[in-house]
């Protein structure tokens, strides 16, 4: 095999392997980024009323199943907050463990649906809140389950919102948590 053929074959192998790997994305202004696991891709998100910056995450394999018309599985969003500027990591972590703070998050999401499985998680040294929401309204709402993870830092609020169907949720939760582990929240 000639050297140019070997190089061509190696390049083809690299390109085909790259198509199966993940595609990362970051917003240089806010510092929000994600480097999802293999099988997922991230790209600049569409404008969203709750966030100043969004990143859309899709499955390259179709699993977990996306339930919206865009085919995006998750939206990662960031909303800067000047009122958070005085928050330290210790203050955020202490607040998130308080039942009244967790109830505030529950109530915030109960405006859009029924909340279940509220849990705490740790990311970048911060305590965040995760929960599952069954939407009250929207296209085919009864057949949608949203997994949300919210993290507060001194820079603002970062949230990962993933949606799939009820039958796919249990198998999707480990994948959603794996996605969350690759997020860099501005701090």
mmCIF file with all atom_site columns, C-alpha atoms in Angstrom:
data_model
loop_
_atom_site.group_PDB
_atom_site.id
_atom_site.type_symbol
_atom_site.label_atom_id
_atom_site.label_alt_id
_atom_site.label_comp_id
_atom_site.label_asym_id
_atom_site.label_entity_id
_atom_site.label_seq_id
_atom_site.pdbx_PDB_ins_code
_atom_site.Cartn_x
_atom_site.Cartn_y
_atom_site.Cartn_z
_atom_site.occupancy
_atom_site.B_iso_or_equiv
_atom_site.pdbx_formal_charge
_atom_site.auth_seq_id
_atom_site.auth_comp_id
_atom_site.auth_asym_id
_atom_site.auth_atom_id
_atom_site.pdbx_PDB_model_num
ATOM 1   C CA . UNK A 1 1   ? 0.000   0.000  0.000  1.00 0.00 ? 1   UNK A CA 1
ATOM 2   C CA . UNK A 1 2   ? 1.414   3.367  -0.952 1.00 0.00 ? 2   UNK A CA 1
ATOM 3   C CA . UNK A 1 3   ? 1.882   6.068  1.601  1.00 0.00 ? 3   UNK A CA 1
ATOM 4   C CA . UNK A 1 4   ? -0.882  8.258  0.099  1.00 0.00 ? 4   UNK A CA 1
ATOM 5   C CA . UNK A 1 5   ? -3.337  5.336  0.173  1.00 0.00 ? 5   UNK A CA 1
ATOM 6   C CA . UNK A 1 6   ? -2.455  4.637  3.830  1.00 0.00 ? 6   UNK A CA 1
ATOM 7   C CA . UNK A 1 7   ? -2.990  8.312  4.672  1.00 0.00 ? 7   UNK A CA 1
ATOM 8   C CA . UNK A 1 8   ? -6.311  8.336  2.819  1.00 0.00 ? 8   UNK A CA 1
ATOM 9   C CA . UNK A 1 9   ? -7.440  5.187  4.646  1.00 0.00 ? 9   UNK A CA 1
ATOM 10  C CA . UNK A 1 10  ? -6.360  6.624  8.006  1.00 0.00 ? 10  UNK A CA 1
ATOM 11  C CA . UNK A 1 11  ? -8.183  9.889  7.304  1.00 0.00 ? 11  UNK A CA 1
ATOM 12  C CA . UNK A 1 12  ? -11.352 8.004  6.325  1.00 0.00 ? 12  UNK A CA 1
ATOM 13  C CA . UNK A 1 13  ? -11.161 5.969  9.562  1.00 0.00 ? 13  UNK A CA 1
ATOM 14  C CA . UNK A 1 14  ? -10.728 9.127  11.651 1.00 0.00 ? 14  UNK A CA 1
ATOM 15  C CA . UNK A 1 15  ? -13.634 10.862 9.936  1.00 0.00 ? 15  UNK A CA 1
ATOM 16  C CA . UNK A 1 16  ? -15.969 7.894  10.381 1.00 0.00 ? 16  UNK A CA 1
ATOM 17  C CA . UNK A 1 17  ? -14.968 7.566  14.046 1.00 0.00 ? 17  UNK A CA 1
ATOM 18  C CA . UNK A 1 18  ? -15.577 11.280 14.557 1.00 0.00 ? 18  UNK A CA 1
ATOM 19  C CA . UNK A 1 19  ? -19.146 10.942 13.319 1.00 0.00 ? 19  UNK A CA 1
ATOM 20  C CA . UNK A 1 20  ? -19.907 8.552  16.197 1.00 0.00 ? 20  UNK A CA 1
ATOM 21  C CA . UNK A 1 21  ? -18.284 10.765 18.805 1.00 0.00 ? 21  UNK A CA 1
ATOM 22  C CA . UNK A 1 22  ? -19.905 13.661 20.557 1.00 0.00 ? 22  UNK A CA 1
ATOM 23  C CA . UNK A 1 23  ? -19.994 17.196 19.288 1.00 0.00 ? 23  UNK A CA 1
ATOM 24  C CA . UNK A 1 24  ? -19.237 19.836 21.944 1.00 0.00 ? 24  UNK A CA 1
ATOM 25  C CA . UNK A 1 25  ? -20.389 23.429 21.991 1.00 0.00 ? 25  UNK A CA 1
ATOM 26  C CA . UNK A 1 26  ? -19.655 26.469 24.123 1.00 0.00 ? 26  UNK A CA 1
ATOM 27  C CA . UNK A 1 27  ? -20.748 30.080 24.322 1.00 0.00 ? 27  UNK A CA 1
ATOM 28  C CA . UNK A 1 28  ? -17.591 32.180 24.649 1.00 0.00 ? 28  UNK A CA 1
ATOM 29  C CA . UNK A 1 29  ? -19.390 35.235 26.070 1.00 0.00 ? 29  UNK A CA 1
ATOM 30  C CA . UNK A 1 30  ? -21.187 33.560 28.992 1.00 0.00 ? 30  UNK A CA 1
ATOM 31  C CA . UNK A 1 31  ? -18.831 30.621 29.501 1.00 0.00 ? 31  UNK A CA 1
ATOM 32  C CA . UNK A 1 32  ? -21.679 28.076 29.252 1.00 0.00 ? 32  UNK A CA 1
ATOM 33  C CA . UNK A 1 33  ? -20.528 24.898 27.527 1.00 0.00 ? 33  UNK A CA 1
ATOM 34  C CA . UNK A 1 34  ? -21.173 21.193 27.200 1.00 0.00 ? 34  UNK A CA 1
ATOM 35  C CA . UNK A 1 35  ? -19.043 18.293 25.987 1.00 0.00 ? 35  UNK A CA 1
ATOM 36  C CA . UNK A 1 36  ? -21.652 15.547 25.753 1.00 0.00 ? 36  UNK A CA 1
ATOM 37  C CA . UNK A 1 37  ? -20.878 11.833 25.689 1.00 0.00 ? 37  UNK A CA 1
ATOM 38  C CA . UNK A 1 38  ? -20.484 9.985  22.393 1.00 0.00 ? 38  UNK A CA 1
ATOM 39  C CA . UNK A 1 39  ? -23.713 9.731  20.457 1.00 0.00 ? 39  UNK A CA 1
ATOM 40  C CA . UNK A 1 40  ? -24.829 13.283 21.243 1.00 0.00 ? 40  UNK A CA 1
ATOM 41  C CA . UNK A 1 41  ? -24.240 16.612 19.565 1.00 0.00 ? 41  UNK A CA 1
ATOM 42  C CA . UNK A 1 42  ? -24.528 20.132 20.897 1.00 0.00 ? 42  UNK A CA 1
ATOM 43  C CA . UNK A 1 43  ? -25.096 23.317 18.920 1.00 0.00 ? 43  UNK A CA 1
ATOM 44  C CA . UNK A 1 44  ? -26.153 26.920 19.399 1.00 0.00 ? 44  UNK A CA 1
ATOM 45  C CA . UNK A 1 45  ? -29.717 26.997 20.672 1.00 0.00 ? 45  UNK A CA 1
ATOM 46  C CA . UNK A 1 46  ? -32.704 28.999 19.559 1.00 0.00 ? 46  UNK A CA 1
ATOM 47  C CA . UNK A 1 47  ? -33.846 32.054 21.548 1.00 0.00 ? 47  UNK A CA 1
ATOM 48  C CA . UNK A 1 48  ? -35.703 31.065 24.709 1.00 0.00 ? 48  UNK A CA 1
ATOM 49  C CA . UNK A 1 49  ? -37.778 33.349 26.954 1.00 0.00 ? 49  UNK A CA 1
ATOM 50  C CA . UNK A 1 50  ? -36.231 31.989 30.184 1.00 0.00 ? 50  UNK A CA 1
ATOM 51  C CA . UNK A 1 51  ? -32.567 32.133 29.156 1.00 0.00 ? 51  UNK A CA 1
ATOM 52  C CA . UNK A 1 52  ? -30.101 34.569 27.623 1.00 0.00 ? 52  UNK A CA 1
ATOM 53  C CA . UNK A 1 53  ? -27.973 31.734 26.202 1.00 0.00 ? 53  UNK A CA 1
ATOM 54  C CA . UNK A 1 54  ? -29.106 28.292 25.050 1.00 0.00 ? 54  UNK A CA 1
ATOM 55  C CA . UNK A 1 55  ? -27.421 25.204 23.684 1.00 0.00 ? 55  UNK A CA 1
ATOM 56  C CA . UNK A 1 56  ? -29.498 22.488 22.006 1.00 0.00 ? 56  UNK A CA 1
ATOM 57  C CA . UNK A 1 57  ? -28.464 18.866 22.520 1.00 0.00 ? 57  UNK A CA 1
ATOM 58  C CA . UNK A 1 58  ? -29.586 16.059 20.216 1.00 0.00 ? 58  UNK A CA 1
ATOM 59  C CA . UNK A 1 59  ? -29.059 12.318 20.131 1.00 0.00 ? 59  UNK A CA 1
ATOM 60  C CA . UNK A 1 60  ? -27.226 11.121 17.040 1.00 0.00 ? 60  UNK A CA 1
ATOM 61  C CA . UNK A 1 61  ? -28.765 7.658  17.514 1.00 0.00 ? 61  UNK A CA 1
ATOM 62  C CA . UNK A 1 62  ? -32.386 8.608  18.230 1.00 0.00 ? 62  UNK A CA 1
ATOM 63  C CA . UNK A 1 63  ? -32.080 7.247  21.769 1.00 0.00 ? 63  UNK A CA 1
ATOM 64  C CA . UNK A 1 64  ? -33.356 8.572  24.079 1.00 0.00 ? 64  UNK A CA 1
ATOM 65  C CA . UNK A 1 65  ? -36.344 9.513  21.995 1.00 0.00 ? 65  UNK A CA 1
ATOM 66  C CA . UNK A 1 66  ? -36.917 13.245 21.437 1.00 0.00 ? 66  UNK A CA 1
ATOM 67  C CA . UNK A 1 67  ? -40.559 14.283 21.730 1.00 0.00 ? 67  UNK A CA 1
ATOM 68  C CA . UNK A 1 68  ? -40.547 17.695 20.073 1.00 0.00 ? 68  UNK A CA 1
ATOM 69  C CA . UNK A 1 69  ? -40.767 18.709 16.441 1.00 0.00 ? 69  UNK A CA 1
ATOM 70  C CA . UNK A 1 70  ? -37.155 19.973 16.310 1.00 0.00 ? 70  UNK A CA 1
ATOM 71  C CA . UNK A 1 71  ? -35.613 16.631 17.240 1.00 0.00 ? 71  UNK A CA 1
ATOM 72  C CA . UNK A 1 72  ? -33.639 18.237 20.059 1.00 0.00 ? 72  UNK A CA 1
ATOM 73  C CA . UNK A 1 73  ? -33.526 16.110 23.173 1.00 0.00 ? 73  UNK A CA 1
ATOM 74  C CA . UNK A 1 74  ? -32.363 18.772 25.637 1.00 0.00 ? 74  UNK A CA 1
ATOM 75  C CA . UNK A 1 75  ? -31.936 22.493 26.033 1.00 0.00 ? 75  UNK A CA 1
ATOM 76  C CA . UNK A 1 76  ? -29.114 23.798 28.184 1.00 0.00 ? 76  UNK A CA 1
ATOM 77  C CA . UNK A 1 77  ? -29.768 27.365 29.237 1.00 0.00 ? 77  UNK A CA 1
ATOM 78  C CA . UNK A 1 78  ? -28.119 30.126 31.235 1.00 0.00 ? 78  UNK A CA 1
ATOM 79  C CA . UNK A 1 79  ? -29.672 33.261 32.711 1.00 0.00 ? 79  UNK A CA 1
ATOM 80  C CA . UNK A 1 80  ? -27.255 35.742 34.295 1.00 0.00 ? 80  UNK A CA 1
ATOM 81  C CA . UNK A 1 81  ? -28.349 37.168 37.635 1.00 0.00 ? 81  UNK A CA 1
ATOM 82  C CA . UNK A 1 82  ? -26.854 40.199 39.330 1.00 0.00 ? 82  UNK A CA 1
ATOM 83  C CA . UNK A 1 83  ? -28.693 39.248 42.544 1.00 0.00 ? 83  UNK A CA 1
ATOM 84  C CA . UNK A 1 84  ? -26.598 36.056 42.676 1.00 0.00 ? 84  UNK A CA 1
ATOM 85  C CA . UNK A 1 85  ? -23.321 38.009 42.699 1.00 0.00 ? 85  UNK A CA 1
ATOM 86  C CA . UNK A 1 86  ? -23.070 37.884 46.494 1.00 0.00 ? 86  UNK A CA 1
ATOM 87  C CA . UNK A 1 87  ? -23.572 34.112 46.618 1.00 0.00 ? 87  UNK A CA 1
ATOM 88  C CA . UNK A 1 88  ? -20.637 31.935 47.510 1.00 0.00 ? 88  UNK A CA 1
ATOM 89  C CA . UNK A 1 89  ? -20.485 28.213 46.862 1.00 0.00 ? 89  UNK A CA 1
ATOM 90  C CA . UNK A 1 90  ? -21.143 27.570 50.577 1.00 0.00 ? 90  UNK A CA 1
ATOM 91  C CA . UNK A 1 91  ? -24.216 29.824 50.592 1.00 0.00 ? 91  UNK A CA 1
ATOM 92  C CA . UNK A 1 92  ? -25.656 28.166 47.463 1.00 0.00 ? 92  UNK A CA 1
ATOM 93  C CA . UNK A 1 93  ? -25.039 24.686 48.859 1.00 0.00 ? 93  UNK A CA 1
ATOM 94  C CA . UNK A 1 94  ? -26.620 25.536 52.199 1.00 0.00 ? 94  UNK A CA 1
ATOM 95  C CA . UNK A 1 95  ? -29.676 27.129 50.545 1.00 0.00 ? 95  UNK A CA 1
ATOM 96  C CA . UNK A 1 96  ? -30.316 24.176 48.249 1.00 0.00 ? 96  UNK A CA 1
ATOM 97  C CA . UNK A 1 97  ? -30.499 21.758 51.184 1.00 0.00 ? 97  UNK A CA 1
ATOM 98  C CA . UNK A 1 98  ? -33.246 23.785 52.883 1.00 0.00 ? 98  UNK A CA 1
ATOM 99  C CA . UNK A 1 99  ? -36.762 22.346 52.472 1.00 0.00 ? 99  UNK A CA 1
ATOM 100 C CA . UNK A 1 100 ? -38.220 25.819 51.826 1.00 0.00 ? 100 UNK A CA 1
ATOM 101 C CA . UNK A 1 101 ? -35.757 26.402 48.959 1.00 0.00 ? 101 UNK A CA 1
ATOM 102 C CA . UNK A 1 102 ? -36.597 23.015 47.440 1.00 0.00 ? 102 UNK A CA 1
ATOM 103 C CA . UNK A 1 103 ? -40.291 23.864 47.790 1.00 0.00 ? 103 UNK A CA 1
ATOM 104 C CA . UNK A 1 104 ? -39.658 27.116 45.895 1.00 0.00 ? 104 UNK A CA 1
ATOM 105 C CA . UNK A 1 105 ? -38.243 25.112 42.975 1.00 0.00 ? 105 UNK A CA 1
ATOM 106 C CA . UNK A 1 106 ? -41.116 22.645 43.158 1.00 0.00 ? 106 UNK A CA 1
ATOM 107 C CA . UNK A 1 107 ? -43.635 25.505 43.011 1.00 0.00 ? 107 UNK A CA 1
ATOM 108 C CA . UNK A 1 108 ? -41.774 27.150 40.131 1.00 0.00 ? 108 UNK A CA 1
ATOM 109 C CA . UNK A 1 109 ? -42.084 23.980 38.039 1.00 0.00 ? 109 UNK A CA 1
ATOM 110 C CA . UNK A 1 110 ? -45.619 23.197 39.217 1.00 0.00 ? 110 UNK A CA 1
ATOM 111 C CA . UNK A 1 111 ? -46.761 26.200 37.188 1.00 0.00 ? 111 UNK A CA 1
ATOM 112 C CA . UNK A 1 112 ? -46.092 24.102 34.069 1.00 0.00 ? 112 UNK A CA 1
ATOM 113 C CA . UNK A 1 113 ? -46.748 20.567 35.268 1.00 0.00 ? 113 UNK A CA 1
ATOM 114 C CA . UNK A 1 114 ? -46.795 17.877 37.929 1.00 0.00 ? 114 UNK A CA 1
ATOM 115 C CA . UNK A 1 115 ? -43.467 17.522 39.728 1.00 0.00 ? 115 UNK A CA 1
ATOM 116 C CA . UNK A 1 116 ? -42.047 14.211 40.913 1.00 0.00 ? 116 UNK A CA 1
ATOM 117 C CA . UNK A 1 117 ? -38.699 12.830 42.013 1.00 0.00 ? 117 UNK A CA 1
ATOM 118 C CA . UNK A 1 118 ? -37.161 16.042 43.394 1.00 0.00 ? 118 UNK A CA 1
ATOM 119 C CA . UNK A 1 119 ? -33.545 15.280 44.329 1.00 0.00 ? 119 UNK A CA 1
ATOM 120 C CA . UNK A 1 120 ? -30.321 17.113 45.020 1.00 0.00 ? 120 UNK A CA 1
ATOM 121 C CA . UNK A 1 121 ? -27.183 16.615 42.925 1.00 0.00 ? 121 UNK A CA 1
ATOM 122 C CA . UNK A 1 122 ? -23.628 17.961 43.015 1.00 0.00 ? 122 UNK A CA 1
ATOM 123 C CA . UNK A 1 123 ? -21.875 19.553 40.044 1.00 0.00 ? 123 UNK A CA 1
ATOM 124 C CA . UNK A 1 124 ? -18.749 21.742 39.953 1.00 0.00 ? 124 UNK A CA 1
ATOM 125 C CA . UNK A 1 125 ? -18.859 21.740 43.754 1.00 0.00 ? 125 UNK A CA 1
ATOM 126 C CA . UNK A 1 126 ? -22.368 23.252 43.794 1.00 0.00 ? 126 UNK A CA 1
ATOM 127 C CA . UNK A 1 127 ? -25.556 21.582 45.005 1.00 0.00 ? 127 UNK A CA 1
ATOM 128 C CA . UNK A 1 128 ? -28.335 21.677 42.437 1.00 0.00 ? 128 UNK A CA 1
ATOM 129 C CA . UNK A 1 129 ? -31.920 20.469 42.200 1.00 0.00 ? 129 UNK A CA 1
ATOM 130 C CA . UNK A 1 130 ? -33.183 17.873 39.724 1.00 0.00 ? 130 UNK A CA 1
ATOM 131 C CA . UNK A 1 131 ? -36.768 16.858 39.168 1.00 0.00 ? 131 UNK A CA 1
ATOM 132 C CA . UNK A 1 132 ? -39.106 15.197 36.702 1.00 0.00 ? 132 UNK A CA 1
ATOM 133 C CA . UNK A 1 133 ? -42.087 17.147 35.351 1.00 0.00 ? 133 UNK A CA 1
ATOM 134 C CA . UNK A 1 134 ? -45.176 15.913 33.529 1.00 0.00 ? 134 UNK A CA 1
ATOM 135 C CA . UNK A 1 135 ? -46.382 18.968 31.572 1.00 0.00 ? 135 UNK A CA 1
ATOM 136 C CA . UNK A 1 136 ? -49.970 20.186 32.006 1.00 0.00 ? 136 UNK A CA 1
ATOM 137 C CA . UNK A 1 137 ? -50.244 21.675 28.525 1.00 0.00 ? 137 UNK A CA 1
ATOM 138 C CA . UNK A 1 138 ? -48.629 21.601 25.125 1.00 0.00 ? 138 UNK A CA 1
ATOM 139 C CA . UNK A 1 139 ? -48.618 19.244 22.173 1.00 0.00 ? 139 UNK A CA 1
ATOM 140 C CA . UNK A 1 140 ? -49.173 15.689 23.433 1.00 0.00 ? 140 UNK A CA 1
ATOM 141 C CA . UNK A 1 141 ? -48.383 16.813 27.019 1.00 0.00 ? 141 UNK A CA 1
ATOM 142 C CA . UNK A 1 142 ? -49.607 13.595 28.628 1.00 0.00 ? 142 UNK A CA 1
ATOM 143 C CA . UNK A 1 143 ? -46.925 11.716 26.666 1.00 0.00 ? 143 UNK A CA 1
ATOM 144 C CA . UNK A 1 144 ? -43.994 13.943 27.693 1.00 0.00 ? 144 UNK A CA 1
ATOM 145 C CA . UNK A 1 145 ? -41.682 13.689 30.694 1.00 0.00 ? 145 UNK A CA 1
ATOM 146 C CA . UNK A 1 146 ? -39.165 16.444 31.352 1.00 0.00 ? 146 UNK A CA 1
ATOM 147 C CA . UNK A 1 147 ? -35.991 15.885 33.370 1.00 0.00 ? 147 UNK A CA 1
ATOM 148 C CA . UNK A 1 148 ? -34.678 19.191 34.673 1.00 0.00 ? 148 UNK A CA 1
ATOM 149 C CA . UNK A 1 149 ? -31.484 20.032 36.516 1.00 0.00 ? 149 UNK A CA 1
ATOM 150 C CA . UNK A 1 150 ? -30.985 23.542 37.890 1.00 0.00 ? 150 UNK A CA 1
ATOM 151 C CA . UNK A 1 151 ? -27.779 24.981 39.312 1.00 0.00 ? 151 UNK A CA 1
ATOM 152 C CA . UNK A 1 152 ? -27.288 28.419 40.871 1.00 0.00 ? 152 UNK A CA 1
ATOM 153 C CA . UNK A 1 153 ? -23.878 30.111 40.902 1.00 0.00 ? 153 UNK A CA 1
ATOM 154 C CA . UNK A 1 154 ? -22.678 33.638 41.560 1.00 0.00 ? 154 UNK A CA 1
ATOM 155 C CA . UNK A 1 155 ? -23.073 34.339 37.814 1.00 0.00 ? 155 UNK A CA 1
ATOM 156 C CA . UNK A 1 156 ? -26.667 33.103 37.505 1.00 0.00 ? 156 UNK A CA 1
ATOM 157 C CA . UNK A 1 157 ? -28.862 30.077 36.854 1.00 0.00 ? 157 UNK A CA 1
ATOM 158 C CA . UNK A 1 158 ? -27.920 27.169 34.590 1.00 0.00 ? 158 UNK A CA 1
ATOM 159 C CA . UNK A 1 159 ? -30.593 24.631 33.689 1.00 0.00 ? 159 UNK A CA 1
ATOM 160 C CA . UNK A 1 160 ? -30.652 21.447 31.649 1.00 0.00 ? 160 UNK A CA 1
ATOM 161 C CA . UNK A 1 161 ? -34.131 20.520 30.422 1.00 0.00 ? 161 UNK A CA 1
ATOM 162 C CA . UNK A 1 162 ? -34.508 17.192 28.621 1.00 0.00 ? 162 UNK A CA 1
ATOM 163 C CA . UNK A 1 163 ? -37.763 15.722 27.313 1.00 0.00 ? 163 UNK A CA 1
ATOM 164 C CA . UNK A 1 164 ? -38.701 12.211 26.277 1.00 0.00 ? 164 UNK A CA 1
ATOM 165 C CA . UNK A 1 165 ? -41.757 9.966  26.389 1.00 0.00 ? 165 UNK A CA 1
ATOM 166 C CA . UNK A 1 166 ? -42.858 8.110  29.557 1.00 0.00 ? 166 UNK A CA 1
ATOM 167 C CA . UNK A 1 167 ? -41.788 4.699  28.217 1.00 0.00 ? 167 UNK A CA 1
ATOM 168 C CA . UNK A 1 168 ? -38.243 5.968  27.559 1.00 0.00 ? 168 UNK A CA 1
ATOM 169 C CA . UNK A 1 169 ? -37.756 7.951  30.779 1.00 0.00 ? 169 UNK A CA 1
ATOM 170 C CA . UNK A 1 170 ? -36.303 5.246  33.067 1.00 0.00 ? 170 UNK A CA 1
ATOM 171 C CA . UNK A 1 171 ? -33.672 4.225  30.504 1.00 0.00 ? 171 UNK A CA 1
ATOM 172 C CA . UNK A 1 172 ? -32.981 7.876  29.600 1.00 0.00 ? 172 UNK A CA 1
ATOM 173 C CA . UNK A 1 173 ? -32.298 9.134  33.144 1.00 0.00 ? 173 UNK A CA 1
ATOM 174 C CA . UNK A 1 174 ? -28.709 7.781  33.294 1.00 0.00 ? 174 UNK A CA 1
ATOM 175 C CA . UNK A 1 175 ? -28.022 9.366  29.885 1.00 0.00 ? 175 UNK A CA 1
ATOM 176 C CA . UNK A 1 176 ? -29.494 12.716 31.002 1.00 0.00 ? 176 UNK A CA 1
ATOM 177 C CA . UNK A 1 177 ? -27.319 12.615 34.129 1.00 0.00 ? 177 UNK A CA 1
ATOM 178 C CA . UNK A 1 178 ? -24.275 11.753 32.004 1.00 0.00 ? 178 UNK A CA 1
ATOM 179 C CA . UNK A 1 179 ? -25.046 14.789 29.826 1.00 0.00 ? 179 UNK A CA 1
ATOM 180 C CA . UNK A 1 180 ? -25.376 16.954 32.937 1.00 0.00 ? 180 UNK A CA 1
ATOM 181 C CA . UNK A 1 181 ? -21.945 15.803 34.129 1.00 0.00 ? 181 UNK A CA 1
ATOM 182 C CA . UNK A 1 182 ? -20.374 17.341 30.976 1.00 0.00 ? 182 UNK A CA 1
ATOM 183 C CA . UNK A 1 183 ? -21.851 20.816 31.475 1.00 0.00 ? 183 UNK A CA 1
ATOM 184 C CA . UNK A 1 184 ? -19.712 23.766 32.447 1.00 0.00 ? 184 UNK A CA 1
ATOM 185 C CA . UNK A 1 185 ? -21.922 26.278 34.270 1.00 0.00 ? 185 UNK A CA 1
ATOM 186 C CA . UNK A 1 186 ? -20.632 29.867 34.393 1.00 0.00 ? 186 UNK A CA 1
ATOM 187 C CA . UNK A 1 187 ? -19.394 30.619 37.899 1.00 0.00 ? 187 UNK A CA 1
#
